[in-house]
Tab-separated table of C-alpha atoms and ligand atoms in Angstrom:
chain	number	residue	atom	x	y	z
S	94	UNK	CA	-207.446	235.571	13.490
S	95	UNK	CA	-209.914	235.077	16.612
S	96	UNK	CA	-210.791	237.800	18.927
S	97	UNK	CA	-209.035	237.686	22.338
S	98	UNK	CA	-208.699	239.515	25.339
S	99	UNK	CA	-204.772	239.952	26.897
S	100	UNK	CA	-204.056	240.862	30.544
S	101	UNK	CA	-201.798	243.896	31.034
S	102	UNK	CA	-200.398	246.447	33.393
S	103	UNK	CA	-199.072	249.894	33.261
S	104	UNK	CA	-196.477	249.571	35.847
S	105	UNK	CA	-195.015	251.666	38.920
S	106	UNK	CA	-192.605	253.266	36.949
S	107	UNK	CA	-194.575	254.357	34.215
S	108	UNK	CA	-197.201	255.297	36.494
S	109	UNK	CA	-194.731	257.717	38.259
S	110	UNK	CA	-193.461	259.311	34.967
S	111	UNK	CA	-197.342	260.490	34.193
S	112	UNK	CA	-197.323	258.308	30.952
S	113	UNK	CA	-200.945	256.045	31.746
S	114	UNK	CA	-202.675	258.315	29.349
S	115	UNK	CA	-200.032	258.185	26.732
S	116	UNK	CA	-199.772	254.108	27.204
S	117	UNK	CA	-203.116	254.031	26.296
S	118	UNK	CA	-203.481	256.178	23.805
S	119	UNK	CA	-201.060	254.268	22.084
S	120	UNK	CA	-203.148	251.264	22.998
S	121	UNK	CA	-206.246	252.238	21.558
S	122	UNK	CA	-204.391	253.619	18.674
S	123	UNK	CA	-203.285	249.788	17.824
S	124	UNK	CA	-206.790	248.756	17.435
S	125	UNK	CA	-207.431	247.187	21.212
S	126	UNK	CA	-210.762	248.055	23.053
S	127	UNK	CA	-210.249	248.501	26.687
S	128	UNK	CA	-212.547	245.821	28.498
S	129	UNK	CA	-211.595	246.010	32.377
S	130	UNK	CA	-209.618	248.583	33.493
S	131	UNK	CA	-208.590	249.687	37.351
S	132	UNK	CA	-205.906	251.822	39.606
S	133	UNK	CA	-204.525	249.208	42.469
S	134	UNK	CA	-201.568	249.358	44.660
S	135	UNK	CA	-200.392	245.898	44.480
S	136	UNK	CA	-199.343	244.410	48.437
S	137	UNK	CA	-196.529	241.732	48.184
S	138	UNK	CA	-198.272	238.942	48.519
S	139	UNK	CA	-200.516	239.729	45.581
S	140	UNK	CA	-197.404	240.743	43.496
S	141	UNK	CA	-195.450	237.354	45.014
S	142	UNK	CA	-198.831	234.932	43.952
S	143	UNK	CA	-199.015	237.054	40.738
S	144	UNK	CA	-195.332	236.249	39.738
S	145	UNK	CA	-195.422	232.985	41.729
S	146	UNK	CA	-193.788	231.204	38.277
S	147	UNK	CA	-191.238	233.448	38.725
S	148	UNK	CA	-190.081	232.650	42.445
S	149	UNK	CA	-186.931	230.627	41.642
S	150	UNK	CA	-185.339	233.462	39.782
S	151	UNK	CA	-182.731	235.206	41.153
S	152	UNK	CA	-184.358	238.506	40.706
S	153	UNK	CA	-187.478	237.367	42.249
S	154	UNK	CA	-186.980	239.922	44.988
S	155	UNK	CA	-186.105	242.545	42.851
S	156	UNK	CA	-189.651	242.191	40.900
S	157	UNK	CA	-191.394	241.748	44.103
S	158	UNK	CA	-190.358	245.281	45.568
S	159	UNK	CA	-190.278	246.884	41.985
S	160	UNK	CA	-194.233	245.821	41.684
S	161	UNK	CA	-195.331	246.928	44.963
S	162	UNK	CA	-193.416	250.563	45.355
S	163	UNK	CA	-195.962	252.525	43.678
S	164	UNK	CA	-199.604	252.074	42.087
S	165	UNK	CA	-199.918	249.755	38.969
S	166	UNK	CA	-203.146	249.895	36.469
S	167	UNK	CA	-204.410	247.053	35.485
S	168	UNK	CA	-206.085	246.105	32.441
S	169	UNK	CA	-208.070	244.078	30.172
S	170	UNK	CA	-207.059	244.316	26.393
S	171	UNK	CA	-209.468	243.034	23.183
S	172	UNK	CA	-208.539	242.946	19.866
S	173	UNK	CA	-208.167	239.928	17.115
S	174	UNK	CA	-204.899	238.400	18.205
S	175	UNK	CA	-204.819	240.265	21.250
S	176	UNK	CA	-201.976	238.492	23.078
S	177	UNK	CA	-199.517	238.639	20.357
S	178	UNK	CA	-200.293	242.232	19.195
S	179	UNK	CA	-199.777	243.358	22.767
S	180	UNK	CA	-196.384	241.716	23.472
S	181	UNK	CA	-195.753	243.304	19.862
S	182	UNK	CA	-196.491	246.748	20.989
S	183	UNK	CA	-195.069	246.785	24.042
S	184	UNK	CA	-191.571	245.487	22.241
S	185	UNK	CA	-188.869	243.335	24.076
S	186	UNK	CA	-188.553	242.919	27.708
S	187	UNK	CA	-185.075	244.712	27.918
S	188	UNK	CA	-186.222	248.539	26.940
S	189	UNK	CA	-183.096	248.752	25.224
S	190	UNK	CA	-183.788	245.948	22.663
S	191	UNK	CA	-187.063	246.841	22.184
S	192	UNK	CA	-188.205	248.125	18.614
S	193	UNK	CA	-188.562	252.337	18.229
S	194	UNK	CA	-192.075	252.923	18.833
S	195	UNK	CA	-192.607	250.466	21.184
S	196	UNK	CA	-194.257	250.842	24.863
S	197	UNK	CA	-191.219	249.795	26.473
S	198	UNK	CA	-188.686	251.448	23.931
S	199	UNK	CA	-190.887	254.552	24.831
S	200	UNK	CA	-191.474	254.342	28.384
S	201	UNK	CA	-188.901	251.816	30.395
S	202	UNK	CA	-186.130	252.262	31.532
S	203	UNK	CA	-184.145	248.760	31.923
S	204	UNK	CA	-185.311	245.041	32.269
S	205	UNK	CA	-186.828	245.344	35.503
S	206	UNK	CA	-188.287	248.958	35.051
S	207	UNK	CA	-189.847	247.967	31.948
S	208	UNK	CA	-193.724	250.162	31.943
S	209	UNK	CA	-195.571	247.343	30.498
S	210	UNK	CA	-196.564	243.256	31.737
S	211	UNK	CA	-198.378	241.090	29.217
S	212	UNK	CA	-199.692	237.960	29.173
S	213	UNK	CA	-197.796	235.299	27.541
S	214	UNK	CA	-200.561	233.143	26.431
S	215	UNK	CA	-203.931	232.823	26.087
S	216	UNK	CA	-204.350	230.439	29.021
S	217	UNK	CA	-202.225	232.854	31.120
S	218	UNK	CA	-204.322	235.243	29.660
S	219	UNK	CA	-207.710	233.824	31.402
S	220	UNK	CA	-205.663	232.775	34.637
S	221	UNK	CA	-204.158	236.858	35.195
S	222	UNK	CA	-207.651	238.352	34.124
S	223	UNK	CA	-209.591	236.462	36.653
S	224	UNK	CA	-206.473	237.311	39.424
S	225	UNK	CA	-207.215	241.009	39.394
S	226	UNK	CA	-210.874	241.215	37.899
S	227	UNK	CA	-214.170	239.973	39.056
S	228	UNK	CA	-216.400	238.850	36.040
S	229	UNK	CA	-218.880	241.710	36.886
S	230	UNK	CA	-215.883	244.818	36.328
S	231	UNK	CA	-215.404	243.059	32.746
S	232	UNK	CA	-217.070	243.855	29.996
S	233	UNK	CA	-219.204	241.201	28.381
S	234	UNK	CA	-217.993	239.762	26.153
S	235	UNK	CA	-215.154	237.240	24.377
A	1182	CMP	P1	-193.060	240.839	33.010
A	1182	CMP	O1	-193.622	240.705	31.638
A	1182	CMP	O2	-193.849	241.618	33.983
A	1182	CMP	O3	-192.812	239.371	33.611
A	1182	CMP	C1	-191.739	239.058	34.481
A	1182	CMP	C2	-190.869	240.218	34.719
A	1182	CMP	O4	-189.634	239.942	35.315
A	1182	CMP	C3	-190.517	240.860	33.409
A	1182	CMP	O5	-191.638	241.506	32.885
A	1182	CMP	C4	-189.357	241.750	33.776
A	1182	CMP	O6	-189.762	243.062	34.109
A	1182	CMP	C5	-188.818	241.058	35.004
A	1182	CMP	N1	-187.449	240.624	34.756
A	1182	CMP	C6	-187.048	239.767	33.820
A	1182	CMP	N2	-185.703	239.622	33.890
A	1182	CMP	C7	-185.286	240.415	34.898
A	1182	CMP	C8	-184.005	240.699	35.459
A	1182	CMP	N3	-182.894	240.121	34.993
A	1182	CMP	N4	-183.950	241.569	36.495
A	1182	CMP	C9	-185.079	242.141	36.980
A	1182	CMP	N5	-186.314	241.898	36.486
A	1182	CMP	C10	-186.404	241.051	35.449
């Protein structure tokens, strides 16, 4: 397994229900080190470019005003496997598939309010880091 680093995001609605510092203790409990790591309110056209592959979908909209109601953290994850283990721990996109245990099991509420993005890939990976970080609030590194 090669080390990786994973984009995520502790979103609105698990920022409003207090739960960043229990997100990421369960985070660093899985073995990830945090490498970049910062509070941001998201403005729509940030959230619009961010989710830009998402535009066609009817709940486009939905996302869009879901993303930017309330401050999102932002994050760089590292760990061998990083992108995999991630969309592992934070469990199914629907909260109510997701495995017990899991972020969103834990901490969403439906497929929209769902506490937790992820990358999807590696190359995704690379293309959300360098959206919301600049090289120099990233830990060397990978
Ligand atoms: P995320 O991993 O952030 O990437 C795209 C998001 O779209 C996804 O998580 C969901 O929160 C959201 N999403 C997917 N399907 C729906 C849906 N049917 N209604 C609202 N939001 C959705």
């Amino acid at each position: 397994m090669a080390l990786e680093r994973t984009f995520a995001i502790i979103k609105p609605d698990a920022v409003e229900k207090n739960t960043i510092g229990a997100v990421l203790a369960k985070t660093e409990e899985a073995g990830f080190k945090v490498r970049g790591l910062r509070f941001t309110h998201l403005s729509r056209a940030v959230a619009e470019g961010f989710y830009a592959v998402h535009k066609a979908r009817p709940f486009f909209g939905e996302l869009v005003e879901f993303m930017t109601r309330g401050p999102v953290v932002v994050m760089v994850l590292e760990r061998e496997d990083a992108v995999a283990q991630w969309r592992t721990l934070m469990g199914a996109t629907d909260p109510k598939k997701a495995d017990e245990g899991t972020l969103r099991k834990l901490f969403g509420a439906n497929v929209g309010e769902n506490a937790t993005h992820g990358s999807d890939s590696l190359e995704n990976a690379k293309i959300e880091i360098a959206y919301f970080f600049a090289a120099s609030d990233v830990a060397p590194g990978v």
